[in-house]
Short mmCIF file of C-alpha atoms in Angstrom, two decimals:
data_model
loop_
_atom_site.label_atom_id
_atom_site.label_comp_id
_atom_site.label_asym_id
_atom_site.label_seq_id
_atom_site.Cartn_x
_atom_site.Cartn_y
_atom_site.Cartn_z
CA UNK V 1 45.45 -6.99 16.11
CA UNK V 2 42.38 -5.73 13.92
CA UNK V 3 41.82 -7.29 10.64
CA UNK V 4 42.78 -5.46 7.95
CA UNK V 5 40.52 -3.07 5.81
CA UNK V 6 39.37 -4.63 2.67
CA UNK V 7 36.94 -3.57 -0.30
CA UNK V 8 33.95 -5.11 1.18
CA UNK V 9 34.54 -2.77 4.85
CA UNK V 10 34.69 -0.07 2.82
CA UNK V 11 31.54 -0.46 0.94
CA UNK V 12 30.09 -2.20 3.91
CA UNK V 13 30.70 1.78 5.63
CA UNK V 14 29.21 2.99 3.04
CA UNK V 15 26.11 0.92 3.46
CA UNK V 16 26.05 1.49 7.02
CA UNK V 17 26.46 -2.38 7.57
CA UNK V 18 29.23 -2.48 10.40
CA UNK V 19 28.89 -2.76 13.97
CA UNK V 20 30.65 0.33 15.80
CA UNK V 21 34.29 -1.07 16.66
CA UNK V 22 34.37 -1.90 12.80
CA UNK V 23 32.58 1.65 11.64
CA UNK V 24 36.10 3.13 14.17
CA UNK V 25 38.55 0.91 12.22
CA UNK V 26 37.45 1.78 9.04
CA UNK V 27 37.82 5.25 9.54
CA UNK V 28 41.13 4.93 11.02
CA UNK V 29 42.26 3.68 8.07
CA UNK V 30 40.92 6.32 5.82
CA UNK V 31 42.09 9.23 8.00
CA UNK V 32 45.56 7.46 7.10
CA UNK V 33 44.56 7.47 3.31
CA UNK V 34 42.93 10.49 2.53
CA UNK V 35 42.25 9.74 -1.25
CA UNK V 36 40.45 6.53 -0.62
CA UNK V 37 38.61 8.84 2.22
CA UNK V 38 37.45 11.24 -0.77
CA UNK V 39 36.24 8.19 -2.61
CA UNK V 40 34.10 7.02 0.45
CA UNK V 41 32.97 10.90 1.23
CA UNK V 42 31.87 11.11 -2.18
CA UNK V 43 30.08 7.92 -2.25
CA UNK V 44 28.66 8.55 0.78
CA UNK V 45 27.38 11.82 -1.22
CA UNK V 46 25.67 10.16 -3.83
CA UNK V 47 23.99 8.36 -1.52
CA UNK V 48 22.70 11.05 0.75
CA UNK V 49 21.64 13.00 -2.97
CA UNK V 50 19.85 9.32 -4.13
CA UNK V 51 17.50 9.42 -0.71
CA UNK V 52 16.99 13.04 -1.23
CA UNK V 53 15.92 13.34 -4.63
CA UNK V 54 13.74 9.86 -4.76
CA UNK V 55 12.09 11.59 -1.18
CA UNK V 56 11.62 14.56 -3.76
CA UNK V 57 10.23 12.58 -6.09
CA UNK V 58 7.87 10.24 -4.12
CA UNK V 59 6.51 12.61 -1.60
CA UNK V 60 5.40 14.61 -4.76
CA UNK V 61 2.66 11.77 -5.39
CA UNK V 62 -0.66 13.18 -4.63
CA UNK V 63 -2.28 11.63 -1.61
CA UNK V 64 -5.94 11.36 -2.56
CA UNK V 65 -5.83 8.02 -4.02
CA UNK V 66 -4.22 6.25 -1.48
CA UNK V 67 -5.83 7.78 1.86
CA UNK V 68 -9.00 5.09 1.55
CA UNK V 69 -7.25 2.30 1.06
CA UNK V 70 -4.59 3.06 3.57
CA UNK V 71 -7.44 3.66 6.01
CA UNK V 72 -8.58 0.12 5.20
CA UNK V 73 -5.29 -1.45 5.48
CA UNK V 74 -4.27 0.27 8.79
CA UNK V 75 -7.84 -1.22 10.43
CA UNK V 76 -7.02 -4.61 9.39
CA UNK V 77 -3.64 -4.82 10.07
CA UNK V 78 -4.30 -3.54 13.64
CA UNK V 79 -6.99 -5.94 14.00
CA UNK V 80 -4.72 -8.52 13.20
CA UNK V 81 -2.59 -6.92 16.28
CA UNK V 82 -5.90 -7.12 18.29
CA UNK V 83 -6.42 -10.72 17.58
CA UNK V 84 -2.68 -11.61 18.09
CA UNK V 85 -2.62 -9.92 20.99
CA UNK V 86 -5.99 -11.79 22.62
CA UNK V 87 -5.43 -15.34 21.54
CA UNK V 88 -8.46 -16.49 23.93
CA UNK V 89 -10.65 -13.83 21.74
CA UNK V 90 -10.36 -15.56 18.93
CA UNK V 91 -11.01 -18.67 20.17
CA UNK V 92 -14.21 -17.69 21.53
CA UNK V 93 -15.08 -15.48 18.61
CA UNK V 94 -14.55 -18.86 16.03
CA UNK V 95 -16.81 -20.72 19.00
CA UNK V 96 -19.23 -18.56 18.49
CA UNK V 97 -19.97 -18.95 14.42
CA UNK V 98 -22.01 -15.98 14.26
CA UNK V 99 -19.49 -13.51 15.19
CA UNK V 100 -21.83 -11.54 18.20
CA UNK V 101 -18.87 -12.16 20.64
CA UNK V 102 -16.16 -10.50 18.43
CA UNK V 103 -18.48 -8.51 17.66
CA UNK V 104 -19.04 -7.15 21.15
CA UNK V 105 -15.38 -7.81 21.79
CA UNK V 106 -13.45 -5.24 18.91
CA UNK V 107 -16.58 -2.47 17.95
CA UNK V 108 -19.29 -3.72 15.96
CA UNK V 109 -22.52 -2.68 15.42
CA UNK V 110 -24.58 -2.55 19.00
CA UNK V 111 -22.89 -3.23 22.67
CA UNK V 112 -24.89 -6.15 23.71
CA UNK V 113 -24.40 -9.56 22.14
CA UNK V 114 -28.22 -10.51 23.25
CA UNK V 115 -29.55 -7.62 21.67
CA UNK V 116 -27.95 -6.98 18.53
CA UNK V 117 -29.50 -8.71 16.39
CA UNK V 118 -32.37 -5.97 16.82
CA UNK V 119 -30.29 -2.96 16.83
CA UNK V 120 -29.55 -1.19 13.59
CA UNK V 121 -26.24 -0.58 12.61
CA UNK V 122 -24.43 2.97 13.66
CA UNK V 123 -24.53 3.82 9.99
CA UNK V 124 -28.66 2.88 9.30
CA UNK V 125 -28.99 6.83 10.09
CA UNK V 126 -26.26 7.42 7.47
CA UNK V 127 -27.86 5.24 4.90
CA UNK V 128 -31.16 6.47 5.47
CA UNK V 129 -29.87 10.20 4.87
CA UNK V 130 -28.24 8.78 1.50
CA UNK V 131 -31.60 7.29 0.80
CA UNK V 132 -33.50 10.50 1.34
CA UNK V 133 -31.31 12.47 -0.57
CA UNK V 134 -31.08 9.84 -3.22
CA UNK V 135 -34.50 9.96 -4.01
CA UNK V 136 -34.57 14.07 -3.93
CA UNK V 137 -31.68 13.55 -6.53
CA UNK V 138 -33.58 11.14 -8.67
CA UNK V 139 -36.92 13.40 -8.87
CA UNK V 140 -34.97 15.91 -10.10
CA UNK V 141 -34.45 15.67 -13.86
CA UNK V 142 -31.62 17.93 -13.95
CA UNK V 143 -29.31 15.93 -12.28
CA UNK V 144 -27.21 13.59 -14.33
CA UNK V 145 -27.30 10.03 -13.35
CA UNK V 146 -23.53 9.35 -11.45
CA UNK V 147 -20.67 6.64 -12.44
CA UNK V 148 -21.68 3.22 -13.31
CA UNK V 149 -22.25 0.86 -10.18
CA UNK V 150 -19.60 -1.40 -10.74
CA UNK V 151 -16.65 1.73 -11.39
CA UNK V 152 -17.96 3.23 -7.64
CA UNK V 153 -17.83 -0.16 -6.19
CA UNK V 154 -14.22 -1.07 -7.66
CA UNK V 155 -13.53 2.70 -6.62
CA UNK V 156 -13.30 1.55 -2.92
CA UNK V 157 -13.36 -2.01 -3.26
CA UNK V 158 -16.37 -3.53 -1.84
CA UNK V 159 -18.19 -6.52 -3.15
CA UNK V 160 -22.09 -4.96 -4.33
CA UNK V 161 -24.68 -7.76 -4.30
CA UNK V 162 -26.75 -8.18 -7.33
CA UNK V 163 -30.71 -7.68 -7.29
CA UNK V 164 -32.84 -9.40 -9.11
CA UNK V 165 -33.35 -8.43 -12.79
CA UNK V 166 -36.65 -6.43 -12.30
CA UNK V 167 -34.44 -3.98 -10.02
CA UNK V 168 -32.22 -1.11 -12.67
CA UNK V 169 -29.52 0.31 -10.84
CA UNK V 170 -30.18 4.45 -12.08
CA UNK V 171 -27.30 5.98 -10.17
CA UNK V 172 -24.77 5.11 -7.76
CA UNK V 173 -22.63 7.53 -5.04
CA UNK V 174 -19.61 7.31 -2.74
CA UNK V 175 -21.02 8.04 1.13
CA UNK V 176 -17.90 9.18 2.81
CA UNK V 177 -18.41 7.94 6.38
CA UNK V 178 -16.43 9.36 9.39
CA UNK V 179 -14.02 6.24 8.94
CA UNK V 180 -13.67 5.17 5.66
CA UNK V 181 -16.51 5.19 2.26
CA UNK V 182 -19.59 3.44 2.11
CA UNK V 183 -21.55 2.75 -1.51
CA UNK V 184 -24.90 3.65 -2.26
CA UNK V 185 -26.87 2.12 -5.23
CA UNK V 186 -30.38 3.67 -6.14
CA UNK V 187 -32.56 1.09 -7.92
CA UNK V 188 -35.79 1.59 -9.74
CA UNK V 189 -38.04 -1.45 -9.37
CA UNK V 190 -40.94 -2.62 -12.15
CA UNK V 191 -44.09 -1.71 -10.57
CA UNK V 192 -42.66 0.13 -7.28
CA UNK V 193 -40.99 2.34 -4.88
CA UNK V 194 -37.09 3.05 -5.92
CA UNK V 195 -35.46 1.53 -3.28
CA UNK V 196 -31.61 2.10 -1.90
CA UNK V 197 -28.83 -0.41 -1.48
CA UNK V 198 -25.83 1.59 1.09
CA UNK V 199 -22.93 -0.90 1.35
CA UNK V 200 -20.00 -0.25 3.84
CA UNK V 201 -16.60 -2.08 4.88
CA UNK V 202 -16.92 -2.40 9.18
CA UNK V 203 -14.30 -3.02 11.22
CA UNK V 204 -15.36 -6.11 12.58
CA UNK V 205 -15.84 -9.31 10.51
CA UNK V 206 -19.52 -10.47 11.78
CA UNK V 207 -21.81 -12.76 9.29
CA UNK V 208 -25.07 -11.23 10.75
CA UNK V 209 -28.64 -12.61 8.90
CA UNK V 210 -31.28 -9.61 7.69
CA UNK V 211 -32.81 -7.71 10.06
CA UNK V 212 -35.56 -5.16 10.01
CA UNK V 213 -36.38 -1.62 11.45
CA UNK V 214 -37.65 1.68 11.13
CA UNK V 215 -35.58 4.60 11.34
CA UNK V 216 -36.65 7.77 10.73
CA UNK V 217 -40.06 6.76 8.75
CA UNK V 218 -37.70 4.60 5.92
CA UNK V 219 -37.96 0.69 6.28
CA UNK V 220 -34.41 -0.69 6.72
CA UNK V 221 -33.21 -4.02 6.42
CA UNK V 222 -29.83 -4.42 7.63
CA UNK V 223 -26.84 -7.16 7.67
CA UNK V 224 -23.35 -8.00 7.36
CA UNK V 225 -21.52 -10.41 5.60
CA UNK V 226 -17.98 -10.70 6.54
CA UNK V 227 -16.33 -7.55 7.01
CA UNK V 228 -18.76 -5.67 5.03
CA UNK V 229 -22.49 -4.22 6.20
CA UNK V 230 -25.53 -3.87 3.73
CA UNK V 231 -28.63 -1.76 4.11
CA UNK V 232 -31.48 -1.95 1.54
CA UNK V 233 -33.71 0.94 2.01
CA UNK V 234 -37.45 1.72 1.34
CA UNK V 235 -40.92 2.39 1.35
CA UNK V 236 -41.90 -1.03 1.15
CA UNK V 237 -43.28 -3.70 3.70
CA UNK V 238 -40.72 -5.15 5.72
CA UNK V 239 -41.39 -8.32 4.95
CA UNK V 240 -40.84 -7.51 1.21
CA UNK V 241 -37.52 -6.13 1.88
CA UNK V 242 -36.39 -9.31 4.23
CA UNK V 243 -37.08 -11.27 1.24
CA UNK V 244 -35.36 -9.23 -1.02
CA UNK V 245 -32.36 -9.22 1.41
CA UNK V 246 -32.53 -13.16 1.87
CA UNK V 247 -32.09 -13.11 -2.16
CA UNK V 248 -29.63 -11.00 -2.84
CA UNK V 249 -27.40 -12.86 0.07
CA UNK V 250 -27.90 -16.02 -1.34
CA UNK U 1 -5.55 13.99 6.35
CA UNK U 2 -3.52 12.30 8.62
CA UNK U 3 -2.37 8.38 7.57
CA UNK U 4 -3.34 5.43 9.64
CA UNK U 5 -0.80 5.22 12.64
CA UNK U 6 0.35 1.78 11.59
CA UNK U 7 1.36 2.88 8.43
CA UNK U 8 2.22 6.69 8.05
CA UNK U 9 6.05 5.89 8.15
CA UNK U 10 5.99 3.34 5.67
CA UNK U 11 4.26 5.26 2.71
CA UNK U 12 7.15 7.50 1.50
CA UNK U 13 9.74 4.16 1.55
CA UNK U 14 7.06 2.62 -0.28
CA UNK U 15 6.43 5.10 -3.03
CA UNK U 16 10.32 5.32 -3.66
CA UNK U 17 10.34 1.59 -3.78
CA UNK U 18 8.11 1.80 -6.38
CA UNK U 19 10.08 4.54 -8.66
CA UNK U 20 12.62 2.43 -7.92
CA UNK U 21 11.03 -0.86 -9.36
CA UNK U 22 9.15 0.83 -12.26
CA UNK U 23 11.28 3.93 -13.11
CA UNK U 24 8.22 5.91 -13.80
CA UNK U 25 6.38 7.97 -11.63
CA UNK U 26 3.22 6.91 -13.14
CA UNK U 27 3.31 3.45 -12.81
CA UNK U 28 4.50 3.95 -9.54
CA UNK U 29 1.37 5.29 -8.53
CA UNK U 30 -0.14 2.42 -9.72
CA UNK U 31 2.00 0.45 -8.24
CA UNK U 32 1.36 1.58 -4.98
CA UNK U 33 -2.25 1.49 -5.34
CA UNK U 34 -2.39 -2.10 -6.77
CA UNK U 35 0.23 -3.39 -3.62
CA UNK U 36 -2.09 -1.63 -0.97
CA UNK U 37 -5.27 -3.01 -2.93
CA UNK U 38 -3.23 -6.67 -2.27
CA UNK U 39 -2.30 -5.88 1.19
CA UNK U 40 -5.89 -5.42 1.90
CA UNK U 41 -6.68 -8.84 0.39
CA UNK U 42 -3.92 -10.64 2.32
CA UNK U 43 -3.95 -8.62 5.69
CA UNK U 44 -4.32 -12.25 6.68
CA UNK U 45 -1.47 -13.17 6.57
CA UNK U 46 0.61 -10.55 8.06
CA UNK U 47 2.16 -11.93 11.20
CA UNK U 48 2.15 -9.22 13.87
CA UNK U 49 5.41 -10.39 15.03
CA UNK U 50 6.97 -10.03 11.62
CA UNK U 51 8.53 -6.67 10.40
CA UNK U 52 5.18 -4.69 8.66
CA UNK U 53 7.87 -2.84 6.11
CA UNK U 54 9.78 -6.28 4.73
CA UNK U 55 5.90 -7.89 4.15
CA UNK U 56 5.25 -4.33 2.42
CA UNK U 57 7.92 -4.24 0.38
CA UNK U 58 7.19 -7.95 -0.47
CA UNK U 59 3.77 -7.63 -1.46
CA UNK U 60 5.22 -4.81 -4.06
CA UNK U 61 7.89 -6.80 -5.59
CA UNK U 62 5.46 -9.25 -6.41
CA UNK U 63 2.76 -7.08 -7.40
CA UNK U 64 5.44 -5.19 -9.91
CA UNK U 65 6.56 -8.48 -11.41
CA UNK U 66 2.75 -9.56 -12.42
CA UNK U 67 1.95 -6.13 -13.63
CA UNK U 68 5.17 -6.06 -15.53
CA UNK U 69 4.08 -9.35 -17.27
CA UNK U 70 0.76 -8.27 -17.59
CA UNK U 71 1.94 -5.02 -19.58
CA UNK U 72 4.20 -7.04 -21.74
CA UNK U 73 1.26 -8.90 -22.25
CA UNK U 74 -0.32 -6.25 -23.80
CA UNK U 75 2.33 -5.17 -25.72
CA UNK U 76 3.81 -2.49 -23.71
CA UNK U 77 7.75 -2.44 -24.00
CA UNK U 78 8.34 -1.82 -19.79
CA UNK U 79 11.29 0.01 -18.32
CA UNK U 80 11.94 2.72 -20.92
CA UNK U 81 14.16 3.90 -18.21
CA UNK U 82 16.30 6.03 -20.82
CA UNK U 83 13.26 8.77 -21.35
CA UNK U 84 13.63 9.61 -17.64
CA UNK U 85 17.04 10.71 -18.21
CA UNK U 86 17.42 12.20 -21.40
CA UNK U 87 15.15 14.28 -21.00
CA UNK U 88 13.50 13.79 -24.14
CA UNK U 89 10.67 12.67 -22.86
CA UNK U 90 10.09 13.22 -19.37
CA UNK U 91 7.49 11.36 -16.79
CA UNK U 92 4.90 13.57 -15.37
CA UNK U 93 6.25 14.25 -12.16
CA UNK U 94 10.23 13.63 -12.97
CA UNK U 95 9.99 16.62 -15.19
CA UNK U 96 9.38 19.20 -12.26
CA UNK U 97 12.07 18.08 -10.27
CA UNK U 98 15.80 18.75 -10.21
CA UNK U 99 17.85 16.07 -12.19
CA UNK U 100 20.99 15.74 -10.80
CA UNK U 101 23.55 13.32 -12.75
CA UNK U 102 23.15 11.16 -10.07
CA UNK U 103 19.25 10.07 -10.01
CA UNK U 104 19.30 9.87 -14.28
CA UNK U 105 22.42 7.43 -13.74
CA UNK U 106 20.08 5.46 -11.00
CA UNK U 107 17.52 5.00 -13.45
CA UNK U 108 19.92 4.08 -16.50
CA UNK U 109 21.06 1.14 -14.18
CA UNK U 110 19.92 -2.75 -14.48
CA UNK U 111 16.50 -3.00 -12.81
CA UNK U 112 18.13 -5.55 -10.50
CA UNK U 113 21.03 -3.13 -9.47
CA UNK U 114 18.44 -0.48 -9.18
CA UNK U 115 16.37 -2.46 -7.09
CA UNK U 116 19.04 -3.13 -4.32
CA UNK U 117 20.77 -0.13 -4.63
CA UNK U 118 17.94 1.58 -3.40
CA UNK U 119 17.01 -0.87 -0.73
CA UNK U 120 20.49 -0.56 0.97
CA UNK U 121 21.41 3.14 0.14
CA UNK U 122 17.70 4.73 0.50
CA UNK U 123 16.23 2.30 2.48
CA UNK U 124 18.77 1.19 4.82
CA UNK U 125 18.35 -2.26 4.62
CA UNK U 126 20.96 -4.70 5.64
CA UNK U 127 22.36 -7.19 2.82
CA UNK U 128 20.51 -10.02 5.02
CA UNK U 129 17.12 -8.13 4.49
CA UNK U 130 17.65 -7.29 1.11
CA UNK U 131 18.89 -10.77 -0.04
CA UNK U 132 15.88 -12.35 1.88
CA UNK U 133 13.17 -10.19 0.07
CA UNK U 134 15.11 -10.75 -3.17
CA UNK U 135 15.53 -14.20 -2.42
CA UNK U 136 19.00 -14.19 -3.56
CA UNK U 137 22.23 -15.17 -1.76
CA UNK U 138 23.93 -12.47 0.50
CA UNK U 139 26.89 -11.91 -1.82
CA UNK U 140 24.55 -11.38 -4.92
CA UNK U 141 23.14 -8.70 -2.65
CA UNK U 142 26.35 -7.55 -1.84
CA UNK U 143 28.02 -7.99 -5.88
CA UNK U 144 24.79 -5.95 -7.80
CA UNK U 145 25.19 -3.04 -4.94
CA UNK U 146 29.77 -2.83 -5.93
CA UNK U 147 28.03 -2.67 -9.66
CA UNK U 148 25.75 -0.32 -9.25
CA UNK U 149 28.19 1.96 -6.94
CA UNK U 150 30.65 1.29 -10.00
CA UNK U 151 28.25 2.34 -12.22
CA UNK U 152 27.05 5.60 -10.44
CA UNK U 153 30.82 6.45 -10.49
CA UNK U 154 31.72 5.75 -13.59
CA UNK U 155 29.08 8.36 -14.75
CA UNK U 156 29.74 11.44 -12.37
CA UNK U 157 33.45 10.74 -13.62
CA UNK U 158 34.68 12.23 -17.26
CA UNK U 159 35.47 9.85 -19.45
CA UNK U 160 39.08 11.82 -19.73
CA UNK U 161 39.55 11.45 -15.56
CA UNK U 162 42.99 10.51 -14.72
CA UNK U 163 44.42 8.64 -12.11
CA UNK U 164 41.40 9.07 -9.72
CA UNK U 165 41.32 7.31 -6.71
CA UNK U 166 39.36 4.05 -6.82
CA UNK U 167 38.53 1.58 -4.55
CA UNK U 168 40.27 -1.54 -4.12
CA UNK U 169 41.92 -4.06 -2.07
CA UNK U 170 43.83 -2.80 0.67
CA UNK U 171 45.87 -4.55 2.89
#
């Protein structure tokens, strides 16, 4: 013999709480009671309406705002899926302090833990085109200078060193990268070239120390601090922008 | 643009989450931006094993309860839930949509009842789910959901209604 019906089974129906042989019972009993089955039909109504019209409502939200930082979240949350998934990775990634074997081991900047140290990272070519055009942008008087530094940094969230004092930050821009944004910071210096600070969010946490190269006839120095890389860009010595770099890290 | 993989499903529960928690379309874009911003910060501690919806929808509660004390910090009187369905003063968004009896009464409820109403109706969440991201017993789960089903009824019924059909015990 079944239990009989009570207030919470019918609710419970409504809520789509009850296992099958319960969901059966329930309706037996309102096909014997068909006013307490127009009660149930019509809260089942209101319900259907409620999902409908706050699906209305939310999928009316505009997109733009939330693509970047969805982007982010969906990297990290399947690199947490990574590392749960390779236990012995992350052993040997913690072992290794630096970060070259995770690094080799999820996507980071070059393919050979050896020889990374001296290989720029995939987006030096993409911070060197922001530097180029940067500068075109700042010899021309009639463009206005851009957001303040800090509102383009908060804008997609990542951290912006600070420069010494003799460095003015004259414009900044968001770099949209094929995954994600990267930040780009023009500076004027006292007494010297402008020089170009490109900041972007990886997807491998490496803490890499400056390096420096040539691409395409701008100095680079490159490095990565966590989860995010830094490139400061210019016409100056290398060894000028290595110490610059080991500053601004500190 | 197409959403990350891990996440496309869960951005349209989480958005009506958040009309559901602030009542204003508005803030709920806010609040969406400010739980994702936290997610980021705390992808940490996201156990892969765990359900990626229930540590969403976590993150949001608690994101909506500091910036609701942060606003009444500042002096902003929260939930003026009554504008959305009077229609005196309509939300951006609400006021280009269709409002049926039935979504003005939802907002007019108690932000708790609200709340779980939408988790177990909308969201199909089971009481256990609901009363563990609430922290609150089952039955308080199950007692605000019978008060806000109440409620909803009581205000697609005239007042004048006669002998309706109600639920109640049956034996």
């Amino acid at each position: 013999m079944t239990e009989p019906i009570c207030e919470f089974d019918l609710m419970a129906y409504v809520d789509d709480q009850l296992d099958a042989q319960r969901r059966i019972e329930v309706e037996e009993h309102l096909s014997r009671n068909p006013q307490l089955a127009a009660q149930v039909m019509d809260d089942l109504c209101r319900r259907d309406e409620l999902r409908l019209v706050l699906t209305e409502v939310a999928a009316e939200a505009p997109l733009d705002r939330v693509i970047l930082p969805v982007e982010r979240l969906g990297r990290r949350l399947s690199l947490r899926m990574a590392l749960h998934r390779s236990r012995r990775a992350i052993a040997a990634s913690v072992l290794i302090g630096a970060g070259w074997l995770a690094h080799a081991t999820f996507g980071g900047l070059g393919a050979d833990p050896a020889s990374a140290a001296h290989i720029p990272p995939a987006f030096a070519g993409e911070a060197v085109e922001a530097h180029r055009l940067a500068l075109v942008e700042d010899a021309d008087p009639s463009i206005k200078s851009g957001p303040k530094t800090a509102d383009i940094a908060n804008s997609v969230s990542i951290p912006m060193p600070h420069l010494p004092d003799r460095f003015a930050p004259v414009t900044s821009h968001v770099v949209p990268l094929t995954k994600g944004s990267a930040v780009q910071v023009l500076f004027h210096a006292k007494g010297g070239e402008p020089l170009t600070l490109f900041a972007a969010e990886t997807d491998s946490f490496i803490i890499a120390p400056p390096s420096a190269d040539e691409v395409n006839g701008v100095t680079v120095v490159y490095w990565q601090s966590g989860w995010y890389a830094y490139v400061l860009g210019g016409s100056r010595d290398r060894e000028d922008l290595l110490t610059l770099a080991g500053q601004i890290i500190r | 643009m197409t959403m990350h993989p891990l996440l496309k499903d869960h951005m349209l529960p989480l958005r009506r989450y958040a009309l559901a928690l602030t009542g204003k379309s508005d803030q709920s874009d806010d609040l969406v931006q400010e739980t994702l911003a936290r997610a980021i910060e705390g992808a940490a501690s996201w156990d892969p094993r765990r359900d990626l919806r229930k540590w969403l929808f976590g993150i949001m509660r608690n994101t909506h309860a500091s910036l609701s004390r942060r606003r009444a910090l500042e002096g902003e009187v929260a939930g003026e839930l009554a504008s959305l369905s009077d229609g005196s003063a309509p939300a951006s968004q609400f006021s280009r949509v269709h409002f049926s009896e039935t979504i003005a009464s939802l907002m007019r409820l108690p932000d708790e009842q609200r709340e779980v109403m939408v988790l177990i109706a909308v969201e199909s969440f089971s009481y256990k789910d609901a009363a563990e991201l609430l922290g609150v017993p089952v039955g308080t789960v199950m007692s605000r959901v019978a008060r806000a089903r109440e409620a909803l009824r009581s205000a697609s019924t005239p007042p004048a209604a006669d002998d309706k059909p109600v639920l109640r015990l049956v034996r």
